[in-house]
Amino acid sequence: MREPWIEISLVDKKINVEIKNNNLIKNYKVVIE
Amino acid sequence: MFLESSLSKTKLNCLSFSFQTYLANTWWGYDSHSEWFSVLEGNCNYHSTVDVEYNIALIYLLLWPELLEKEICQWSKYVKKNVVSHDIGALFEAKSMAYPHDMEVEENCNFILLLYVLWRFTGKDELIKNYYKLVKRLIEFVIKSDTTGNGFPDRGTVNTVDDASPAVQFAKEQTYLGVKALSTYHAVYVIAEKMNDIKLKQKCLQMIKKINFTLEKKAWLKDHYIVSLNKKVDNIIDPWSKKVITGVLEGWDAYSIYTSNGLLYLLLTNTEIDINYEKIKTDIYNSYKNTLIEYGCTHTSVDKSNIWISQNLWRDFVAAYLGIDLLDLTDRYWQFELFENTQGRGGCFVDTYGWNHLHYYLRGITSIGLFFALAGIKIDVVKKTIVVSPVRIPVKIPLLTFANWEK
């Protein structure tokens, strides 16, 4: 995989954010609003 | 890769179709000294039209930022009297602007906002340093375009929404342009901060304060921002006939889809700005309700001459960042493309529903912004920050800006 993927879902009524292949953005601060 | 995302089939169709039309308009030239990149404006035939690239630059930010850098470099060579040219030529000539008239304030703002977003998406400080002198000249022009002292530009306000009514196309004190100028002052403020230019920062703050005051006291009408502060046409020059127009400015108080046009790149870069976002949201929602017809929203609630699909998409993206989900309107836009290319006039991506026929038109690739808008992605490479603020869930998208294409 050559790009990060972001997947946002609802799990147990809570927002769940999963980032795949996140080594490409490892120096970044990811904020969920 | 796009198929693996959570974009609906309709959105993917719209994106694929407009991508092919965009590709057919791209030019790559070279000689022994340099490479040359340009995008033709479909059937209009203009090269690298700044206000069109303002919308479609989303594709460069996602896939190939160097192309936007090339365009910015070229545009900087086509500046006349502190005004960015609308385009750099037409068909097989790219020696000077081919469009019949300038679009002074808006193209200056577009250039600066594009430079700003490219900087924040690449982290290349040299962009700011290389173009800083030009940025100062361009923003000085925008400052001087306000001769009444209320912050809103009243000179050089003509745009190229050339199928629209005078209120939308060449009124003097247009709200959308006030908002776009406000966005640009914010961008220049951040740039000036980087360059330690206290004087320019103060100038920008003053203009922001003036525009916000005018937006609050003069441009807001019950539940929306009006199109223009001018109720009457006061010696406006029609850029086409060169004749002076006087009388009532029809649609000055209408609902418009353009109010928030200047805000997307600041939202996309997570740049905090001083503006009443609650009123912007109210304006977007009420203008949507009052301008919607079968294939999308007309310019205003009074000027129902045409629909521009790309401008609808752009408005939808701003709305998404502010928490209003209009992204399924893409179904209507796609139905229009199907109609035009089966029973209608044809021409691959057609941007305009109405009498105008912008076809083989590149601007549909604005739709690639769906990837940003659905998940509310805000990127600031300078600050090494990614903000995720989805307008709906579930959503699954690739962060293409960070792809390693050599892998």
Short mmCIF file of C-alpha atoms in Angstrom, two decimals:
data_model
loop_
_atom_site.label_atom_id
_atom_site.label_comp_id
_atom_site.label_asym_id
_atom_site.label_seq_id
_atom_site.Cartn_x
_atom_site.Cartn_y
_atom_site.Cartn_z
CA MET A 1 0.00 0.00 0.00
CA ARG A 2 1.46 3.35 -0.99
CA GLU A 3 -0.97 5.68 0.80
CA PRO A 4 -2.52 5.94 4.26
CA TRP A 5 -6.22 5.14 4.58
CA ILE A 6 -8.61 6.53 7.09
CA GLU A 7 -11.73 4.64 8.11
CA ILE A 8 -14.29 6.18 10.43
CA SER A 9 -17.12 4.10 11.82
CA LEU A 10 -19.55 3.92 14.68
CA VAL A 11 -18.73 1.22 17.23
CA ASP A 12 -20.89 0.88 20.35
CA LYS A 13 -22.30 4.38 19.70
CA LYS A 14 -18.80 5.83 19.69
CA ILE A 15 -16.83 7.18 16.75
CA ASN A 16 -14.01 4.84 15.89
CA VAL A 17 -11.16 6.11 13.70
CA GLU A 18 -8.73 3.65 12.18
CA ILE A 19 -5.72 4.73 10.13
CA LYS A 20 -4.08 2.10 7.97
CA ASN A 21 -0.55 2.36 6.64
CA ASN A 22 0.05 5.20 9.06
CA ASN A 23 3.83 4.97 8.83
CA LEU A 24 3.59 7.61 6.08
CA ILE A 25 2.16 10.11 8.53
CA LYS A 26 4.00 8.98 11.65
CA ASN A 27 5.43 12.47 12.21
CA TYR A 28 1.99 14.04 12.16
CA LYS A 29 -0.37 14.83 14.98
CA VAL A 30 -3.79 13.45 14.06
CA VAL A 31 -6.72 15.22 15.74
CA ILE A 32 -10.28 13.84 15.63
CA GLU A 33 -12.99 16.49 15.97
CA MET B 1 -8.02 2.57 -5.21
CA PHE B 2 -10.99 4.92 -5.62
CA LEU B 3 -13.29 1.88 -5.81
CA GLU B 4 -12.16 0.78 -2.36
CA SER B 5 -13.30 4.06 -0.83
CA SER B 6 -16.78 4.62 0.60
CA LEU B 7 -17.75 7.01 -2.20
CA SER B 8 -21.09 6.02 -3.72
CA LYS B 9 -21.28 4.70 -7.27
CA THR B 10 -22.78 7.99 -8.44
CA LYS B 11 -19.95 10.00 -6.89
CA LEU B 12 -17.36 7.68 -8.44
CA ASN B 13 -19.04 7.99 -11.84
CA CYS B 14 -19.02 11.78 -11.58
CA LEU B 15 -15.37 11.74 -10.50
CA SER B 16 -14.21 9.34 -13.23
CA PHE B 17 -16.10 11.16 -15.98
CA SER B 18 -14.79 14.57 -14.99
CA PHE B 19 -11.25 13.18 -14.56
CA GLN B 20 -11.22 11.97 -18.17
CA THR B 21 -12.46 15.35 -19.38
CA TYR B 22 -9.78 17.08 -17.32
CA LEU B 23 -7.03 14.85 -18.73
CA ALA B 24 -8.06 15.67 -22.29
CA ASN B 25 -7.47 19.36 -21.52
CA THR B 26 -3.95 19.04 -20.11
CA TRP B 27 -0.90 20.22 -22.06
CA TRP B 28 2.73 19.39 -21.41
CA GLY B 29 5.34 21.15 -23.51
CA TYR B 30 9.09 21.40 -23.31
CA ASP B 31 12.09 22.80 -25.08
CA SER B 32 15.77 22.62 -24.25
CA HIS B 33 15.37 25.13 -21.40
CA SER B 34 12.17 24.33 -19.60
CA GLU B 35 8.97 22.36 -19.24
CA TRP B 36 5.58 23.92 -19.72
CA PHE B 37 2.31 22.77 -18.18
CA SER B 38 -1.10 24.18 -18.85
CA VAL B 39 -4.74 23.14 -18.74
CA LEU B 40 -7.11 24.29 -21.43
CA GLU B 41 -10.50 25.64 -20.36
CA GLY B 42 -12.56 23.20 -22.40
CA ASN B 43 -14.54 24.75 -25.25
CA CYS B 44 -13.51 28.24 -24.04
CA ASN B 45 -9.93 27.40 -25.08
CA TYR B 46 -8.16 29.62 -22.55
CA HIS B 47 -4.92 28.40 -21.01
CA SER B 48 -4.51 28.05 -17.24
CA THR B 49 -7.49 30.18 -16.27
CA VAL B 50 -6.77 31.26 -12.71
CA ASP B 51 -10.31 31.22 -11.32
CA VAL B 52 -10.90 27.78 -12.86
CA GLU B 53 -7.67 26.42 -11.46
CA TYR B 54 -8.73 27.90 -8.11
CA ASN B 55 -11.45 25.22 -8.02
CA ILE B 56 -9.64 22.32 -9.61
CA ALA B 57 -6.39 22.76 -7.67
CA LEU B 58 -7.82 20.16 -5.30
CA ILE B 59 -6.51 17.55 -7.74
CA TYR B 60 -2.97 18.94 -7.44
CA LEU B 61 -3.19 19.01 -3.65
CA LEU B 62 -4.20 15.36 -3.66
CA LEU B 63 -2.03 13.95 -6.43
CA TRP B 64 0.60 16.26 -7.89
CA PRO B 65 1.37 19.58 -6.11
CA GLU B 66 4.31 20.31 -8.42
CA LEU B 67 1.84 21.07 -11.21
CA LEU B 68 0.26 23.85 -9.17
CA GLU B 69 3.75 25.17 -8.44
CA LYS B 70 4.41 25.32 -12.18
CA GLU B 71 1.18 27.23 -12.76
CA ILE B 72 1.91 29.71 -9.98
CA CYS B 73 5.32 30.34 -11.53
CA GLN B 74 3.71 30.99 -14.92
CA TRP B 75 0.97 33.24 -13.60
CA SER B 76 3.57 35.37 -11.84
CA LYS B 77 4.97 36.23 -15.26
CA TYR B 78 1.58 37.43 -16.53
CA VAL B 79 0.94 40.12 -13.92
CA LYS B 80 0.08 43.54 -15.32
CA LYS B 81 -0.29 46.69 -13.20
CA ASN B 82 -0.42 44.57 -10.02
CA VAL B 83 -3.24 42.42 -11.41
CA VAL B 84 -3.00 38.68 -12.08
CA SER B 85 -4.22 37.94 -15.59
CA HIS B 86 -7.34 35.84 -15.98
CA ASP B 87 -5.45 33.39 -18.21
CA ILE B 88 -2.15 33.12 -20.11
CA GLY B 89 -3.47 32.74 -23.65
CA ALA B 90 -5.68 30.58 -25.83
CA LEU B 91 -5.27 27.59 -28.12
CA PHE B 92 -1.76 27.65 -29.65
CA GLU B 93 -0.66 30.98 -28.18
CA ALA B 94 0.27 31.68 -24.60
CA LYS B 95 1.82 35.12 -24.80
CA SER B 96 -0.81 37.21 -23.00
CA MET B 97 -4.30 37.10 -21.55
CA ALA B 98 -6.93 36.17 -24.13
CA TYR B 99 -10.14 36.78 -22.17
CA PRO B 100 -11.69 40.15 -23.08
CA HIS B 101 -11.42 41.74 -19.64
CA ASP B 102 -9.63 41.44 -16.31
CA MET B 103 -11.07 40.01 -13.12
CA GLU B 104 -8.85 42.13 -10.93
CA VAL B 105 -9.71 41.59 -7.29
CA GLU B 106 -10.81 37.98 -7.55
CA GLU B 107 -7.82 36.69 -9.54
CA ASN B 108 -5.43 38.45 -7.16
CA CYS B 109 -7.19 36.75 -4.26
CA ASN B 110 -7.21 33.41 -6.09
CA PHE B 111 -3.48 33.58 -6.74
CA ILE B 112 -2.68 34.34 -3.11
CA LEU B 113 -5.03 31.68 -1.73
CA LEU B 114 -3.55 29.07 -4.10
CA LEU B 115 -0.03 30.02 -3.09
CA TYR B 116 -1.06 29.83 0.55
CA VAL B 117 -2.69 26.39 0.32
CA LEU B 118 0.26 25.02 -1.67
CA TRP B 119 2.62 26.26 1.02
CA ARG B 120 0.60 24.67 3.84
CA PHE B 121 0.24 21.39 1.88
CA THR B 122 3.92 21.07 0.95
CA GLY B 123 5.72 22.88 3.75
CA LYS B 124 7.93 24.61 1.17
CA ASP B 125 8.83 27.91 2.83
CA GLU B 126 10.71 28.98 -0.29
CA LEU B 127 7.36 29.44 -2.04
CA ILE B 128 6.51 32.24 0.35
CA LYS B 129 9.95 33.78 0.15
CA ASN B 130 10.09 33.66 -3.64
CA TYR B 131 6.69 35.26 -4.18
CA TYR B 132 6.52 37.59 -1.18
CA LYS B 133 7.17 40.79 -3.12
CA LEU B 134 4.45 39.86 -5.58
CA VAL B 135 2.02 38.96 -2.79
CA LYS B 136 2.55 42.43 -1.31
CA ARG B 137 1.81 44.11 -4.64
CA LEU B 138 -1.31 42.03 -5.20
CA ILE B 139 -2.74 42.55 -1.72
CA GLU B 140 -2.05 46.29 -1.92
CA PHE B 141 -4.22 46.31 -5.05
CA VAL B 142 -7.01 44.53 -3.15
CA ILE B 143 -6.73 46.99 -0.25
CA LYS B 144 -6.98 49.94 -2.66
CA SER B 145 -10.00 48.38 -4.35
CA ASP B 146 -11.98 49.45 -1.30
CA THR B 147 -12.52 53.16 -1.85
CA THR B 148 -15.47 53.57 0.52
CA GLY B 149 -13.67 52.38 3.66
CA ASN B 150 -16.07 49.55 4.48
CA GLY B 151 -13.60 46.80 3.52
CA PHE B 152 -15.62 45.47 0.58
CA PRO B 153 -13.91 45.89 -2.81
CA ASP B 154 -15.79 48.31 -5.03
CA ARG B 155 -13.33 48.61 -7.92
CA GLY B 156 -12.09 45.80 -10.12
CA THR B 157 -14.98 43.60 -8.97
CA VAL B 158 -15.98 42.14 -12.32
CA ASN B 159 -15.89 38.35 -12.52
CA THR B 160 -16.28 35.83 -15.34
CA VAL B 161 -19.53 34.20 -14.30
CA ASP B 162 -20.44 35.55 -17.69
CA ASP B 163 -23.89 34.02 -18.00
CA ALA B 164 -25.04 35.69 -14.78
CA SER B 165 -27.02 38.84 -14.08
CA PRO B 166 -25.25 42.17 -13.38
CA ALA B 167 -25.70 41.68 -9.62
CA VAL B 168 -23.69 38.45 -9.71
CA GLN B 169 -21.27 39.36 -12.46
CA PHE B 170 -20.19 42.95 -12.01
CA ALA B 171 -21.83 44.72 -9.09
CA LYS B 172 -19.44 46.91 -7.14
CA GLU B 173 -19.74 45.73 -3.55
CA GLN B 174 -20.43 42.01 -3.72
CA THR B 175 -20.61 40.02 -0.50
CA TYR B 176 -18.86 36.93 -1.86
CA LEU B 177 -15.93 39.10 -2.86
CA GLY B 178 -15.88 40.74 0.57
CA VAL B 179 -15.65 37.25 2.11
CA LYS B 180 -12.99 36.19 -0.38
CA ALA B 181 -10.97 39.31 0.36
CA LEU B 182 -11.33 38.56 4.08
CA SER B 183 -9.97 35.03 3.52
CA THR B 184 -7.10 36.42 1.52
CA TYR B 185 -6.22 38.96 4.22
CA HIS B 186 -6.07 36.07 6.68
CA ALA B 187 -3.78 34.10 4.38
CA VAL B 188 -1.55 37.13 3.87
CA TYR B 189 -1.53 37.70 7.63
CA VAL B 190 -0.05 34.21 8.17
CA ILE B 191 2.41 34.72 5.32
CA ALA B 192 3.46 38.12 6.70
CA GLU B 193 3.93 36.56 10.11
CA LYS B 194 6.35 34.07 8.58
CA MET B 195 8.19 36.96 6.92
CA ASN B 196 8.22 39.05 10.15
CA ASP B 197 6.34 41.87 8.40
CA ILE B 198 4.50 43.57 11.26
CA LYS B 199 3.26 46.44 9.09
CA LEU B 200 1.49 44.18 6.59
CA LYS B 201 0.02 42.09 9.38
CA GLN B 202 -1.55 45.20 10.90
CA LYS B 203 -2.94 46.28 7.53
CA CYS B 204 -4.56 42.87 7.08
CA LEU B 205 -6.08 42.96 10.57
CA GLN B 206 -7.59 46.38 9.88
CA MET B 207 -9.17 45.18 6.65
CA ILE B 208 -10.51 42.01 8.34
CA LYS B 209 -12.10 44.15 11.04
CA LYS B 210 -13.73 46.43 8.47
CA ILE B 211 -15.11 43.54 6.40
CA ASN B 212 -16.52 41.77 9.45
CA PHE B 213 -18.24 44.98 10.54
CA THR B 214 -19.76 45.40 7.10
CA LEU B 215 -20.82 41.75 6.92
CA GLU B 216 -22.56 42.11 10.25
CA LYS B 217 -24.16 45.54 9.84
CA LYS B 218 -24.82 45.86 6.12
CA ALA B 219 -24.71 42.49 4.37
CA TRP B 220 -26.89 40.34 6.63
CA LEU B 221 -30.62 40.27 5.88
CA LYS B 222 -32.75 38.19 8.30
CA ASP B 223 -31.50 34.72 7.32
CA HIS B 224 -28.84 35.22 4.65
CA TYR B 225 -26.11 37.42 3.23
CA ILE B 226 -27.26 39.64 0.36
CA VAL B 227 -25.55 39.50 -3.03
CA SER B 228 -24.48 43.13 -3.15
CA LEU B 229 -24.56 46.15 -0.87
CA ASN B 230 -25.66 48.25 -3.83
CA LYS B 231 -29.42 48.32 -4.26
CA LYS B 232 -29.11 50.47 -7.32
CA VAL B 233 -26.74 50.31 -10.19
CA ASP B 234 -24.62 53.40 -9.79
CA ASN B 235 -22.70 53.96 -13.00
CA ILE B 236 -21.62 50.35 -13.39
CA ILE B 237 -19.80 49.62 -16.62
CA ASP B 238 -20.93 46.51 -18.45
CA PRO B 239 -17.61 44.82 -19.29
CA TRP B 240 -19.07 43.44 -22.52
CA SER B 241 -20.86 46.44 -24.04
CA LYS B 242 -18.69 49.03 -22.22
CA LYS B 243 -21.92 50.94 -21.65
CA VAL B 244 -22.77 52.58 -18.35
CA ILE B 245 -25.74 50.93 -16.62
CA THR B 246 -28.01 52.66 -14.13
CA GLY B 247 -31.21 51.69 -12.34
CA VAL B 248 -32.31 49.03 -9.87
CA LEU B 249 -29.86 46.16 -9.37
CA GLU B 250 -32.14 43.17 -9.68
CA GLY B 251 -31.33 40.47 -7.14
CA TRP B 252 -29.13 42.58 -4.87
CA ASP B 253 -30.85 41.04 -1.84
CA ALA B 254 -31.14 37.46 -3.16
CA TYR B 255 -29.82 34.24 -1.66
CA SER B 256 -26.53 33.31 -3.34
CA ILE B 257 -24.51 30.09 -3.53
CA TYR B 258 -21.27 32.07 -3.77
CA THR B 259 -21.02 33.76 -0.35
CA SER B 260 -18.63 31.16 1.07
CA ASN B 261 -16.55 30.70 -2.12
CA GLY B 262 -13.38 32.11 -0.56
CA LEU B 263 -13.35 29.94 2.56
CA LEU B 264 -12.48 26.41 1.44
CA TYR B 265 -8.68 26.62 1.36
CA LEU B 266 -8.55 28.11 4.84
CA LEU B 267 -10.82 25.34 6.13
CA LEU B 268 -8.74 22.74 4.30
CA THR B 269 -5.54 23.96 5.95
CA ASN B 270 -7.12 24.28 9.40
CA THR B 271 -6.42 28.01 9.38
CA GLU B 272 -8.40 29.78 12.08
CA ILE B 273 -10.09 32.91 10.84
CA ASP B 274 -12.17 35.69 12.29
CA ILE B 275 -15.61 35.30 10.69
CA ASN B 276 -19.08 34.47 11.93
CA TYR B 277 -19.24 30.82 10.83
CA GLU B 278 -22.72 30.38 12.35
CA LYS B 279 -24.10 32.97 9.94
CA ILE B 280 -22.13 31.47 7.05
CA LYS B 281 -23.75 28.10 7.83
CA THR B 282 -27.21 29.66 8.01
CA ASP B 283 -26.54 31.42 4.72
CA ILE B 284 -25.41 28.22 2.98
CA TYR B 285 -28.43 26.26 4.14
CA ASN B 286 -30.99 28.94 3.27
CA SER B 287 -29.45 29.69 -0.11
CA TYR B 288 -29.49 25.95 -0.86
CA LYS B 289 -33.20 25.82 -0.03
CA ASN B 290 -34.01 28.88 -2.13
CA THR B 291 -31.96 28.09 -5.23
CA LEU B 292 -32.38 24.33 -5.67
CA ILE B 293 -33.92 23.07 -8.89
CA GLU B 294 -33.72 19.67 -10.58
CA TYR B 295 -29.99 19.51 -11.34
CA GLY B 296 -28.56 21.71 -8.60
CA CYS B 297 -28.60 25.27 -7.33
CA THR B 298 -28.82 28.36 -9.54
CA HIS B 299 -26.51 31.35 -9.08
CA THR B 300 -28.98 33.08 -6.77
CA SER B 301 -32.64 32.86 -5.81
CA VAL B 302 -33.37 35.63 -8.34
CA ASP B 303 -30.84 34.85 -11.08
CA LYS B 304 -31.93 31.40 -12.20
CA SER B 305 -30.27 31.73 -15.60
CA ASN B 306 -27.81 28.86 -15.18
CA ILE B 307 -26.43 26.24 -12.83
CA TRP B 308 -22.67 25.76 -12.60
CA ILE B 309 -22.04 22.22 -11.39
CA SER B 310 -18.47 22.94 -10.27
CA GLN B 311 -19.57 25.88 -8.15
CA ASN B 312 -22.27 23.72 -6.59
CA LEU B 313 -19.65 21.10 -5.69
CA TRP B 314 -17.41 23.80 -4.22
CA ARG B 315 -20.27 25.13 -2.07
CA ASP B 316 -21.06 21.56 -0.96
CA PHE B 317 -17.47 21.09 0.21
CA VAL B 318 -17.46 24.29 2.26
CA ALA B 319 -20.80 23.19 3.73
CA ALA B 320 -19.36 19.76 4.64
CA TYR B 321 -16.47 21.37 6.52
CA LEU B 322 -19.01 23.39 8.47
CA GLY B 323 -21.11 20.32 9.31
CA ILE B 324 -23.85 20.62 6.66
CA ASP B 325 -24.12 17.49 4.52
CA LEU B 326 -25.12 18.44 0.97
CA LEU B 327 -22.81 15.88 -0.61
CA ASP B 328 -25.63 13.73 -2.00
CA LEU B 329 -26.51 16.56 -4.35
CA THR B 330 -23.85 14.90 -6.51
CA ASP B 331 -26.66 12.53 -7.59
CA ARG B 332 -28.36 15.47 -9.28
CA TYR B 333 -25.15 16.64 -10.94
CA TRP B 334 -24.50 13.16 -12.30
CA GLN B 335 -28.06 12.93 -13.64
CA PHE B 336 -27.39 16.17 -15.51
CA GLU B 337 -24.21 14.76 -17.06
CA LEU B 338 -26.13 11.64 -18.11
CA PHE B 339 -28.87 13.77 -19.64
CA GLU B 340 -26.46 16.04 -21.54
CA ASN B 341 -24.44 13.16 -22.93
CA THR B 342 -27.39 11.00 -23.98
CA GLN B 343 -30.28 13.27 -24.99
CA GLY B 344 -28.79 16.75 -24.53
CA ARG B 345 -26.08 18.79 -26.20
CA GLY B 346 -23.16 16.49 -25.41
CA GLY B 347 -19.57 17.53 -24.74
CA CYS B 348 -18.30 15.17 -22.01
CA PHE B 349 -18.28 17.07 -18.71
CA VAL B 350 -20.75 19.94 -19.10
CA ASP B 351 -20.56 22.49 -16.30
CA THR B 352 -23.63 24.55 -17.07
CA TYR B 353 -27.32 23.80 -17.02
CA GLY B 354 -29.21 26.59 -18.77
CA TRP B 355 -28.49 28.43 -21.99
CA ASN B 356 -24.76 28.48 -21.43
CA HIS B 357 -22.89 25.42 -22.67
CA LEU B 358 -19.46 25.07 -21.04
CA HIS B 359 -18.48 21.67 -22.38
CA TYR B 360 -15.45 19.46 -22.63
CA TYR B 361 -14.96 21.40 -19.45
CA LEU B 362 -12.17 20.70 -17.00
CA ARG B 363 -13.87 22.15 -13.94
CA GLY B 364 -15.74 18.96 -13.08
CA ILE B 365 -12.59 17.54 -11.54
CA THR B 366 -13.36 19.81 -8.61
CA SER B 367 -15.33 16.68 -7.62
CA ILE B 368 -12.10 15.07 -6.42
CA GLY B 369 -12.56 17.24 -3.33
CA LEU B 370 -15.15 14.69 -2.22
CA PHE B 371 -12.25 12.78 -0.67
CA PHE B 372 -11.42 15.75 1.54
CA ALA B 373 -14.99 16.82 2.26
CA LEU B 374 -16.52 13.49 3.27
CA ALA B 375 -14.04 12.95 6.08
CA GLY B 376 -13.49 16.66 6.77
CA ILE B 377 -9.76 16.28 6.28
CA LYS B 378 -7.68 19.34 7.20
CA ILE B 379 -3.98 19.23 6.46
CA ASP B 380 -1.20 21.54 7.58
CA VAL B 381 2.21 20.16 6.63
CA VAL B 382 3.91 23.24 8.11
CA LYS B 383 2.50 22.42 11.55
CA LYS B 384 2.56 18.64 10.89
CA THR B 385 -1.12 18.36 11.74
CA ILE B 386 -4.00 16.36 10.25
CA VAL B 387 -7.51 17.05 11.53
CA VAL B 388 -10.37 14.64 10.84
CA SER B 389 -13.87 16.05 11.14
CA PRO B 390 -16.31 13.85 9.18
CA VAL B 391 -19.65 15.21 8.07
CA ARG B 392 -21.00 11.63 7.99
CA ILE B 393 -20.04 8.15 9.08
CA PRO B 394 -19.15 5.50 8.09
CA VAL B 395 -16.52 6.81 5.72
CA LYS B 396 -13.38 5.30 4.23
CA ILE B 397 -10.98 7.33 2.10
CA PRO B 398 -7.31 7.28 1.07
CA LEU B 399 -5.12 10.16 2.27
CA LEU B 400 -3.67 10.67 -1.18
CA THR B 401 -1.66 13.75 -0.25
CA PHE B 402 0.64 11.49 1.76
CA ALA B 403 0.99 8.70 -0.81
CA ASN B 404 4.42 7.40 -1.59
CA TRP B 405 4.07 7.12 -5.37
CA GLU B 406 7.50 5.59 -5.84
CA LYS B 407 6.51 2.57 -3.79
#
